[in-house]
Tab-separated table of C-alpha atoms in Angstrom:
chain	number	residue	atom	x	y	z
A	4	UNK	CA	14.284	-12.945	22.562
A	5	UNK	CA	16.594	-10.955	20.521
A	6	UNK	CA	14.962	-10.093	17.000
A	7	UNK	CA	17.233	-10.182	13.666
A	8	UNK	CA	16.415	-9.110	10.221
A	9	UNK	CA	16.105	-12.366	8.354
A	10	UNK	CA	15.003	-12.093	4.431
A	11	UNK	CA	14.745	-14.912	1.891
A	12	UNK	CA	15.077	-13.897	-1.632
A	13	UNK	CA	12.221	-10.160	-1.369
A	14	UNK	CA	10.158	-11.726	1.684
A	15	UNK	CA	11.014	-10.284	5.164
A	16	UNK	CA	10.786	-13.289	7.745
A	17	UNK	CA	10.982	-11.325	10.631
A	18	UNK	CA	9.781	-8.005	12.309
A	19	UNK	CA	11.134	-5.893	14.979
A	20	UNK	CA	7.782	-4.469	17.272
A	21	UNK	CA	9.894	-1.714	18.556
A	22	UNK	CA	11.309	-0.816	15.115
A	23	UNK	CA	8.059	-0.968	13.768
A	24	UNK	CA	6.793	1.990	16.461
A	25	UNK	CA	9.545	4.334	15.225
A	26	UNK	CA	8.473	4.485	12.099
A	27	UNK	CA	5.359	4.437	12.802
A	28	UNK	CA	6.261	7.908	14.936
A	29	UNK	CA	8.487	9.074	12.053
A	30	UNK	CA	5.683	9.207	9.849
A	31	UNK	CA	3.187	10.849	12.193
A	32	UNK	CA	6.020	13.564	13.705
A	33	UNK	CA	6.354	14.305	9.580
A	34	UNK	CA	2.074	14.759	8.903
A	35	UNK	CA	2.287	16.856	12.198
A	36	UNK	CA	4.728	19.164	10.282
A	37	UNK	CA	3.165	19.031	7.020
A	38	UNK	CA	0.042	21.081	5.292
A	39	UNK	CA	-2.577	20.055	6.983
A	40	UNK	CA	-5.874	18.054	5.577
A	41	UNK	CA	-8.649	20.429	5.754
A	42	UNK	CA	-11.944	19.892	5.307
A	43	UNK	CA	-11.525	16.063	5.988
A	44	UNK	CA	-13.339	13.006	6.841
A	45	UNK	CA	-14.154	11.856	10.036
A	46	UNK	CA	-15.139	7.898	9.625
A	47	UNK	CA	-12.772	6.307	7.588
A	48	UNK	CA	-13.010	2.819	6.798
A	49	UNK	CA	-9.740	1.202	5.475
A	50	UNK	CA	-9.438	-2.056	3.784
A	51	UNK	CA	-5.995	-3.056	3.779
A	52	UNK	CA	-4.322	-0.469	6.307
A	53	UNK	CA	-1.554	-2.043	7.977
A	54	UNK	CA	1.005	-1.257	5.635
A	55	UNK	CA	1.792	0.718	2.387
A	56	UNK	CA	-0.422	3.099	1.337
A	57	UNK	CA	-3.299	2.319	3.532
A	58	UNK	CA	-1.103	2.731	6.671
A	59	UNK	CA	-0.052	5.937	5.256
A	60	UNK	CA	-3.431	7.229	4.318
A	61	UNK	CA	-4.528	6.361	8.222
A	62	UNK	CA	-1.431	8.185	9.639
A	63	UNK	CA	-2.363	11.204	7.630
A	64	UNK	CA	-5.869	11.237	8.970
A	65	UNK	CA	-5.746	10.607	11.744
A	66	UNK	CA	-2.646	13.199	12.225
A	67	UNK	CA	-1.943	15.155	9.316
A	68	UNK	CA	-5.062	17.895	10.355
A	69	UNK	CA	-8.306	15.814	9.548
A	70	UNK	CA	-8.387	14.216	12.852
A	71	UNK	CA	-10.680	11.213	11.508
A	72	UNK	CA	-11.249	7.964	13.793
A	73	UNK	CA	-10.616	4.850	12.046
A	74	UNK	CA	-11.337	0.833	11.200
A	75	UNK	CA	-8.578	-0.871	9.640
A	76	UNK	CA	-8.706	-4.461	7.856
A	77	UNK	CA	-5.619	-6.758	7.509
A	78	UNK	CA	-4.728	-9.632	7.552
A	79	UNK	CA	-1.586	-9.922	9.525
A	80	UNK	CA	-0.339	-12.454	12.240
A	81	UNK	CA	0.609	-11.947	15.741
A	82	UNK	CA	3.373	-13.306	17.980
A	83	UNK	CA	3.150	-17.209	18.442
A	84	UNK	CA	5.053	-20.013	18.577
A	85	UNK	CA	5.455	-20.207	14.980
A	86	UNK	CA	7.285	-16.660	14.698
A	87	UNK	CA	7.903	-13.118	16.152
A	88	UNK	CA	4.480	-11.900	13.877
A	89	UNK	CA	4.047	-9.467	10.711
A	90	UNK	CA	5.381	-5.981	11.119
A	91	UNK	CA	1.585	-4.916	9.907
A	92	UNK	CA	0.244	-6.604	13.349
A	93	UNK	CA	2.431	-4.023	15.078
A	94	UNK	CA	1.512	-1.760	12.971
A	95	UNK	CA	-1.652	-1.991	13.729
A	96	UNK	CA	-0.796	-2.205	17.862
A	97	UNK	CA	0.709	0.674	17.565
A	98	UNK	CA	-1.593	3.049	15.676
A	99	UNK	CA	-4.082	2.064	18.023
A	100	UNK	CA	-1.785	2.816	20.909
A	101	UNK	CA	-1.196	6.073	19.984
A	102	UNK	CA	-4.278	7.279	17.988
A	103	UNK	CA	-6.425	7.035	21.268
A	104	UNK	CA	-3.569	8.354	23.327
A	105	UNK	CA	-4.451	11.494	20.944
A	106	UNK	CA	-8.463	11.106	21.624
A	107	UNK	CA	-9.014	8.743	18.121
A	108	UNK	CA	-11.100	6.027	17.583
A	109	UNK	CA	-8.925	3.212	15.938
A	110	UNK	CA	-10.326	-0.422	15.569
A	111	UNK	CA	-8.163	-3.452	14.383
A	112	UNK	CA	-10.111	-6.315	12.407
A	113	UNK	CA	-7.588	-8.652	11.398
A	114	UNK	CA	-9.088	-11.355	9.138
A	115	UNK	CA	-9.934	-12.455	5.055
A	116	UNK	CA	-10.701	-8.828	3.414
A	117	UNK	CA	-12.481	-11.125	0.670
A	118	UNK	CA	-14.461	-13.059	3.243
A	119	UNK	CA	-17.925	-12.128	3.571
A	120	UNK	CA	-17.418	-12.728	7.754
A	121	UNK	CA	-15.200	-10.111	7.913
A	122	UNK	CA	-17.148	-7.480	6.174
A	123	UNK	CA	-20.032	-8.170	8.270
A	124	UNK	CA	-17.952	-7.608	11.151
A	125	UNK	CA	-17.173	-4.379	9.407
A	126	UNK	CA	-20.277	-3.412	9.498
A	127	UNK	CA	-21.155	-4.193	13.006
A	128	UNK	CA	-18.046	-2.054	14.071
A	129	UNK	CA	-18.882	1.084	12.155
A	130	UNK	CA	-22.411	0.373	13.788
A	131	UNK	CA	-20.741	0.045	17.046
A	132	UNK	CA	-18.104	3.168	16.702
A	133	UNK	CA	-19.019	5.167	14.284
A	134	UNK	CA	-22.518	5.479	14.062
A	135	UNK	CA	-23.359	3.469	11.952
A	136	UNK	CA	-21.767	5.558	8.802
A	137	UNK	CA	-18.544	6.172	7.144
A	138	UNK	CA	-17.513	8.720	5.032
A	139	UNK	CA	-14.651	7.603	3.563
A	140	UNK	CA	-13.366	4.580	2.393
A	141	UNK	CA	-10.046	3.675	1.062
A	142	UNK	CA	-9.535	0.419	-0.475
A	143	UNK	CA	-5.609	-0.886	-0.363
A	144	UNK	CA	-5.610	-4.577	-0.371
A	145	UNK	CA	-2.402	-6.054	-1.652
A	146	UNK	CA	-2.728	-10.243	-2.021
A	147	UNK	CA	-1.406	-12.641	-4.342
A	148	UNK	CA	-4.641	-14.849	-3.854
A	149	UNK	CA	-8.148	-14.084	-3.422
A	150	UNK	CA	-10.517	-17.138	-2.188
A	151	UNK	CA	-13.755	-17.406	-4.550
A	152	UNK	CA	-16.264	-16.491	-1.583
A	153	UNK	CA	-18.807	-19.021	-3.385
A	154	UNK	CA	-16.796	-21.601	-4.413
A	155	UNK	CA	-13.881	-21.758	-2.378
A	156	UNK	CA	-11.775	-21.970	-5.575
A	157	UNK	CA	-8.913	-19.881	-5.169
A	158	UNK	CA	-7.830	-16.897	-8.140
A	159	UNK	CA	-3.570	-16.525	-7.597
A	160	UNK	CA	-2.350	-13.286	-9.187
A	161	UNK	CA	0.453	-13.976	-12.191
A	162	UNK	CA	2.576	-11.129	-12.985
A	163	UNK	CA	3.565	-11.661	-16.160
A	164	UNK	CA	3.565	-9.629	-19.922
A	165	UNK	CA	0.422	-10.454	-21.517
A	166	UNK	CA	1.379	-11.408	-25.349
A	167	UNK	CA	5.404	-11.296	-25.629
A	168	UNK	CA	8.112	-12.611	-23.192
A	169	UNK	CA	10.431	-10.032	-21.734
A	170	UNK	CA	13.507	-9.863	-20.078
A	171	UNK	CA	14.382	-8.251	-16.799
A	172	UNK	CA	15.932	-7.886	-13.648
A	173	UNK	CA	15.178	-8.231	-10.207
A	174	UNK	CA	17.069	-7.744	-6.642
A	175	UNK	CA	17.337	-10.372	-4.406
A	176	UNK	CA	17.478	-8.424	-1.336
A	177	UNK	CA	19.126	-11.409	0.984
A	178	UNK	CA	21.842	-11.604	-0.853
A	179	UNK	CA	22.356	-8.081	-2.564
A	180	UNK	CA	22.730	-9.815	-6.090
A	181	UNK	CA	21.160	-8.583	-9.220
A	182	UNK	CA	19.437	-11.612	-10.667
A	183	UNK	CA	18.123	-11.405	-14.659
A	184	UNK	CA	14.998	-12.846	-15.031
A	185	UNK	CA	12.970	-13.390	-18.469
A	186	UNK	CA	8.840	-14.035	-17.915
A	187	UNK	CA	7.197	-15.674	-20.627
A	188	UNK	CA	3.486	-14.521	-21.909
A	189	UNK	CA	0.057	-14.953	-19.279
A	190	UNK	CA	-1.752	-17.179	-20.223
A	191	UNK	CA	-5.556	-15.856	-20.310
A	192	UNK	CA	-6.522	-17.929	-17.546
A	193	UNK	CA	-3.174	-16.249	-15.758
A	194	UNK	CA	-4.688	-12.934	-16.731
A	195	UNK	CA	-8.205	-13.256	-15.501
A	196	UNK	CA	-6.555	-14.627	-12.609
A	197	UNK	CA	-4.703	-11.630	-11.632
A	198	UNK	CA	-7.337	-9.249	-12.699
A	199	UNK	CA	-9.661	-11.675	-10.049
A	200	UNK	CA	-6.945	-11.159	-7.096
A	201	UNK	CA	-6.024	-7.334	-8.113
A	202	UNK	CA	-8.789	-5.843	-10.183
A	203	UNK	CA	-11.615	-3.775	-8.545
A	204	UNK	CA	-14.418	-6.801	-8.183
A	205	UNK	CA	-13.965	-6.706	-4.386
A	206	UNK	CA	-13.901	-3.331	-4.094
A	207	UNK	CA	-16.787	-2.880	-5.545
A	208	UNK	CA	-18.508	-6.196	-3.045
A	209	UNK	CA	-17.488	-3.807	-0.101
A	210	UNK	CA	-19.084	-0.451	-1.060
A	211	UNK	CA	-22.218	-2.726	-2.153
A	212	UNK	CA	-21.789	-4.463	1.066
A	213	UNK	CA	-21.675	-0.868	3.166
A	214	UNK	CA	-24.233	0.621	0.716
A	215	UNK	CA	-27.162	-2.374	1.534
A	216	UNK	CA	-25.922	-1.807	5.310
A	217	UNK	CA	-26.700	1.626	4.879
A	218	UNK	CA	-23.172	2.862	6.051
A	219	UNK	CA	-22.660	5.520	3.530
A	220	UNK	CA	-22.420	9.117	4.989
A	221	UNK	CA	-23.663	11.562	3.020
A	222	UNK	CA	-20.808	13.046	1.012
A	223	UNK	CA	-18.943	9.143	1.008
A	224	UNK	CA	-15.927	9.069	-0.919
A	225	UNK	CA	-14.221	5.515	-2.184
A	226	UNK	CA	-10.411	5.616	-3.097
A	227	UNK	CA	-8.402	2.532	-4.480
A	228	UNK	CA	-4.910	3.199	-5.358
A	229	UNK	CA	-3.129	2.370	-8.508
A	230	UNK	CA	0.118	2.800	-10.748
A	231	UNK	CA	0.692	3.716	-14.506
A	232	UNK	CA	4.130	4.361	-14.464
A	233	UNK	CA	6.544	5.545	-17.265
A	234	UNK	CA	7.445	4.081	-20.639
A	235	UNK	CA	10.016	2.114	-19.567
A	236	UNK	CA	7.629	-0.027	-16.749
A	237	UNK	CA	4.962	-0.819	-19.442
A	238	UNK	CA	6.240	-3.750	-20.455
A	239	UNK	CA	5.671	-5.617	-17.083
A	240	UNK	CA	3.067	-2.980	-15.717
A	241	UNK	CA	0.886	-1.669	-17.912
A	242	UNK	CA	0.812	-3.793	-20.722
A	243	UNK	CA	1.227	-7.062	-18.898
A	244	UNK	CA	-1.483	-8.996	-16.180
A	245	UNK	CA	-0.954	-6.243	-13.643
A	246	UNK	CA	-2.193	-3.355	-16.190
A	247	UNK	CA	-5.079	-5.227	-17.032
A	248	UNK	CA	-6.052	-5.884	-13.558
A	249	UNK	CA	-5.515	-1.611	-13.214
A	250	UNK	CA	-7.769	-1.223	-16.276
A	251	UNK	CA	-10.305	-3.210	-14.283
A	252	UNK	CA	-9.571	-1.047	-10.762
A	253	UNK	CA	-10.012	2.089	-12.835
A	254	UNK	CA	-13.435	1.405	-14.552
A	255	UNK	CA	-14.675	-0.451	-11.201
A	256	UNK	CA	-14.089	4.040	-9.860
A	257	UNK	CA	-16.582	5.061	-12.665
A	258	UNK	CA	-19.597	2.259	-12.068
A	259	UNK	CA	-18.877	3.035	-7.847
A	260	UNK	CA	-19.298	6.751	-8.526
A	261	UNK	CA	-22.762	6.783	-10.106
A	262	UNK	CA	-23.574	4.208	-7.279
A	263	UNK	CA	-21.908	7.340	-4.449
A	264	UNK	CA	-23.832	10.190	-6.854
A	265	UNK	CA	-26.955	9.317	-4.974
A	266	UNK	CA	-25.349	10.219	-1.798
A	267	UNK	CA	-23.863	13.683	-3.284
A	268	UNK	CA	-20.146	11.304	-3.047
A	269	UNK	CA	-17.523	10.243	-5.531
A	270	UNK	CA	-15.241	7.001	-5.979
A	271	UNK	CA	-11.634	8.030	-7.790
A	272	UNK	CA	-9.063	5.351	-8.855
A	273	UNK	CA	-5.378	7.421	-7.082
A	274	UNK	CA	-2.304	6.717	-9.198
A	275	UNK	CA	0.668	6.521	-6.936
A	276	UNK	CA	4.461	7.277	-7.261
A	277	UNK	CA	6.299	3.693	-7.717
A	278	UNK	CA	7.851	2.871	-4.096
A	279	UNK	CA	9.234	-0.029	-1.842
A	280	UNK	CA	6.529	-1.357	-0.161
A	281	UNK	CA	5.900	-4.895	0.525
A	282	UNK	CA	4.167	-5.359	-2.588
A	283	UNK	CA	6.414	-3.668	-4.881
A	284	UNK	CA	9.156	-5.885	-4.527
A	285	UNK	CA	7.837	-8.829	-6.373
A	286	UNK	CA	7.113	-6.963	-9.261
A	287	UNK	CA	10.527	-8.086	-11.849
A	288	UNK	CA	12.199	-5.356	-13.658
A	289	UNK	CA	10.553	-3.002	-11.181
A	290	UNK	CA	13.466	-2.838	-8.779
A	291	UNK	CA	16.169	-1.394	-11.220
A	292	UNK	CA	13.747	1.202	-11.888
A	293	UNK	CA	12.977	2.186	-8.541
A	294	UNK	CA	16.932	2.008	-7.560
A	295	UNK	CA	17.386	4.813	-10.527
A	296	UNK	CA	14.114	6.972	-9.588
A	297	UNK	CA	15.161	7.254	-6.198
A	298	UNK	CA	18.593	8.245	-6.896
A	299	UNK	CA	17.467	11.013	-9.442
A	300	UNK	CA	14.125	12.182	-6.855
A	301	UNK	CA	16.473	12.213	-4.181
A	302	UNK	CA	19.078	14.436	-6.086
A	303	UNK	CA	16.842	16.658	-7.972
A	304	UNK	CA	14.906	17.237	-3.932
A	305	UNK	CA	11.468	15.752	-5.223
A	306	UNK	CA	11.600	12.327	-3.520
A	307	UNK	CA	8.232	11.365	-1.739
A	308	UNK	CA	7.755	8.316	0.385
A	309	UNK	CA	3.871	6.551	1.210
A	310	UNK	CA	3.774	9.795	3.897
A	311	UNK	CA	4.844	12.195	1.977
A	312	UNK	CA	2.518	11.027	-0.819
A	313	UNK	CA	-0.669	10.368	1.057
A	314	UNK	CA	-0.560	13.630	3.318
A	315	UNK	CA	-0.197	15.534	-0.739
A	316	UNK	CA	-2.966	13.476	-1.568
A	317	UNK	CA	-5.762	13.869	0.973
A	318	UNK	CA	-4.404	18.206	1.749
A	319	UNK	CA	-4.166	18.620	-1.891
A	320	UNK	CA	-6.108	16.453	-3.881
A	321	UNK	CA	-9.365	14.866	-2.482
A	322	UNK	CA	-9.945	17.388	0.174
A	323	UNK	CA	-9.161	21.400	0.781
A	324	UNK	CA	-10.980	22.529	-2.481
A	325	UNK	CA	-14.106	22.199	-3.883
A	326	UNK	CA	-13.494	19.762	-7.012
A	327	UNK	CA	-10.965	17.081	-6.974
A	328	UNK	CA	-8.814	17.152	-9.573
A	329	UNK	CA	-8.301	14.639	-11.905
A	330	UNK	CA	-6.936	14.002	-15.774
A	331	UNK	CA	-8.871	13.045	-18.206
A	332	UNK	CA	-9.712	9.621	-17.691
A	333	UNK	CA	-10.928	10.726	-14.192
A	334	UNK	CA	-7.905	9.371	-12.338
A	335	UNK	CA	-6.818	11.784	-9.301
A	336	UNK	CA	-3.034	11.844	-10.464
A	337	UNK	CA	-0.272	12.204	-7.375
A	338	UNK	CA	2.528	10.673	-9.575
A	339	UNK	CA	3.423	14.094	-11.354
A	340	UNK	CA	6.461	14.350	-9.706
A	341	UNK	CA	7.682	11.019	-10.851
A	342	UNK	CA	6.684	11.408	-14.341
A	343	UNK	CA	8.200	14.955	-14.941
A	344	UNK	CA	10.477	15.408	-17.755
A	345	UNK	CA	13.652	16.087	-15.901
A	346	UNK	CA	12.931	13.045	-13.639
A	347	UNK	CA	12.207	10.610	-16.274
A	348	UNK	CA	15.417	11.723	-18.458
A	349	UNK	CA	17.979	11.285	-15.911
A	350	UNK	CA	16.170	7.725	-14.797
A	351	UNK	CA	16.586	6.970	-18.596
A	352	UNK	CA	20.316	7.509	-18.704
A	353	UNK	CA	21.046	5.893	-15.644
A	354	UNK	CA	18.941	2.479	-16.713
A	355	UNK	CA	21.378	2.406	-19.667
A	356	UNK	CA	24.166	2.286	-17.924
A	357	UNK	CA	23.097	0.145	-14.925
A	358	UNK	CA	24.138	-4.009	-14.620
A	359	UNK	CA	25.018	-6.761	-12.376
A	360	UNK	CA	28.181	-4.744	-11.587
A	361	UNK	CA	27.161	-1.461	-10.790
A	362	UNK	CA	23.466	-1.097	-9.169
A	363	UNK	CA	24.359	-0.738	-5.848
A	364	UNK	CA	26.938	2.162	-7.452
A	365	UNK	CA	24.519	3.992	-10.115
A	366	UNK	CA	21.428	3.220	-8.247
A	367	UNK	CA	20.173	3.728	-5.017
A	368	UNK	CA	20.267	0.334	-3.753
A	369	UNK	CA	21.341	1.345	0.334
A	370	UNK	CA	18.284	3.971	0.296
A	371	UNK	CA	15.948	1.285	-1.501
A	372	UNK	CA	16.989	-1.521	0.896
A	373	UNK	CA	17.462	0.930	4.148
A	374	UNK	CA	13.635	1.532	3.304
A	375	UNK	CA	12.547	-2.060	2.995
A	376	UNK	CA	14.423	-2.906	6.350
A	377	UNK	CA	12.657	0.106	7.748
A	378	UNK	CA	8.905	-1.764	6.828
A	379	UNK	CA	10.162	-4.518	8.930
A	380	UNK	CA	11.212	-2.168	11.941
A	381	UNK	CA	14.870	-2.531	11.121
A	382	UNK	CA	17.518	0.050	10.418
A	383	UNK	CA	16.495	2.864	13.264
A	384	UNK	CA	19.640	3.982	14.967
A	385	UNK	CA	17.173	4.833	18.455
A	386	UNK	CA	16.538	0.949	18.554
A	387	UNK	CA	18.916	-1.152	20.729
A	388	UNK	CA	18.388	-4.463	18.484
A	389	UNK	CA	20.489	-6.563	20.734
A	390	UNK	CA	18.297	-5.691	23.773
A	391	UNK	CA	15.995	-8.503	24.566
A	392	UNK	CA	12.513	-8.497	23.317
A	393	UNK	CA	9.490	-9.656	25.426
A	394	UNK	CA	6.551	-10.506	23.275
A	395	UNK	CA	4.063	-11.807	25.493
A	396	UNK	CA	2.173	-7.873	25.712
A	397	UNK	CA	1.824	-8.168	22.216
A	398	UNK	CA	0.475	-11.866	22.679
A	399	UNK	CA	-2.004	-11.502	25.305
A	400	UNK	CA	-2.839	-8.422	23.390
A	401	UNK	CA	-6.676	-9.348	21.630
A	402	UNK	CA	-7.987	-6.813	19.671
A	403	UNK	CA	-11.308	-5.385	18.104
């Protein structure tokens, strides 16, 4: 079958299997090339790793210099009937395609992240491949729902300001239009909600999970990632339902690390550099943002991607010294670049000038949407996307 982009409104409805491979190549040619991770982990566990930052983080372990072997959860869907299947399921065929190729260890579990099942079967696979211990996990789950694993009652995440309404914009990618939006106040049950689906309550159920297992290495580190952002995002981010679920992430890292102490690890909430990734796309009044801090990045030579950032993170950050560094609320920070002065004064002039009419101008709407076809394996010149695709490998194809 030949394979098309089609998007509706920010959601991709298709993926390209082939497309998906090159940049899944692009981003391990680039860790091959970069400082290497020193020092690193060797049994990495990661919840959440067939896109975004979790894919990123596995890339750069597996092939920036640490050379770990690896377990990713997702919860993606394969070819069927129904549809060509989620770019993270090829993702995820591919990583493990070429990690072993290069001597790895790379496990797919594709299921519920929240579901107890599945993190038994986590454990019986680190059991199985790993010894029984992992010494790294990196938590990168991004939902919109979370099932109550109790109850069966279902939180759904509300992105929303918490006490004022606001006014913003958003991008609706399928038909390049700038769209103005205003969001009126969460409600508190909206808030608790969203702090359910994207606070750090199930992190925190997996390390206890891997810790009663015993499955902690000594040395384990935990990582979730998070954002902070400028000024200029509070509004929506930090102040609103998705800050508060952060707040949550962030003091989940402190109770996690006295519970790592007693195996001489840590646990360190990362805050990120505001990107396109599948996620990032629903947030509104994000996307005019993002079109003016990749403009200004790009110009000023400081633009980092999920690679770029993640191979920083784990050669610079977490690993190659003795202490990780982190501010003073004990975050590990790898947004400096964004946040620098220079950055953050040209974004500022450009958001005052930007509109309906001139985005795709002022902004850097063809790098910003280039980079969310690329998630979906479209947009690679080597890719012949009027050659005829044969899924059935990738159907036949059962994984661990």
């Amino acid at each position: 079958m030949i394979i098309e982009p089609v998007i509706q409104g920010v959601v991709a409805r298709s993926a390209h299997p082939y497309g998906c491979e090159q940049a899944l190549l692009r981003q391990i040619q680039y860790v091959q090339q970069a400082e290497p991770i020193k020092n690193g982990p060797k049994r990495v566990l990661i919840i959440g790793g067939s896109s975004g930052f979790g894919l990123a983080s596995r890339i750069a372990l597996t092939f920036g210099g640490a050379q770990a072997d690896t377990i990713s959860v997702s919860f993606e869907r394969g070819p069927s009937e129904k549809g060509v299947g989620s770019a993270g399921y090829f993702n995820d065929y591919f990583f493990k395609q070429h990690a072993e190729k290069a001597g790895r260890i790379a496990v797919n579990i594709h299921g519920d992240a929240f579901s107890s099942a599945i993190k038994n079967e986590v454990v019986e696979a680190i059991e199985t491949y790993f010894e029984g211990e992992v010494d790294l996990i990196i938590y990168s789950v991004a939902s919109g729902l979370r099932p109550n694993p109790d109850t069966g009652e279902v939180w759904r995440s509300a992105i929303k300001p918490m006490f004022e309404p606001i006014t913003g914009a958003t991008i609706d990618l399928e038909h390049d239009a700038w769209i103005n939006t205003r969001l009126e106040p969460a409600t508190e049950e909206e808030a608790h909600h969203t702090q359910k689906v994207m606070g750090g309550e199930d992190w925190e159920a997996w390390v206890d999970t891997l810790i009663n297992s015993e499955s902690i290495a000594q040395g384990c580190q935990t990582l979730a990632f998070s954002y902070i952002g400028p000024e200029i995002t509070h509004p929506i981010y930090l102040d609103g339902t998705l800050g508060r679920a952060k707040v949550d992430l962030h003091q989940t890292s402190h109770s996690l690390n006295l519970k790592l102490a007693n195996f001489d690890g840590g646990a360190f909430a990362c805050v990120c550099k505001a990107l396109v990734t599948k996620a990032s796309v629903f947030i509104p009044g994000l996307t005019p943002y993002l079109l003016a801090l990749y403009k200004v990045m790009k110009a000023q030579g400081v633009h980092e991607g999920c690679i770029e950032q993640m191979q920083r993170l784990y050669a610079n950050k977490l690993y190659n010294q003795a202490k990780v560094e982190v501010d003073g609320e004990r975050l590990i920070r790898i947004d400096d670049l964004e946040l620098a002065k220079p950055v953050q004064d040209e974004v500022a002039l450009l958001l005052k000038e930007m509109n309906q009419d001139n985005f795709k101008q002022l902004g850097d709407y063809q790098g910003y949407k280039q980079e969310f076809l690329n998630l979906n394996g479209f947009g690679f010149d080597a890719i012949d996307y009027h050659a005829d695709v044969d899924l059935a490998p990738f159907i036949e194809t059962k994984e661990a």
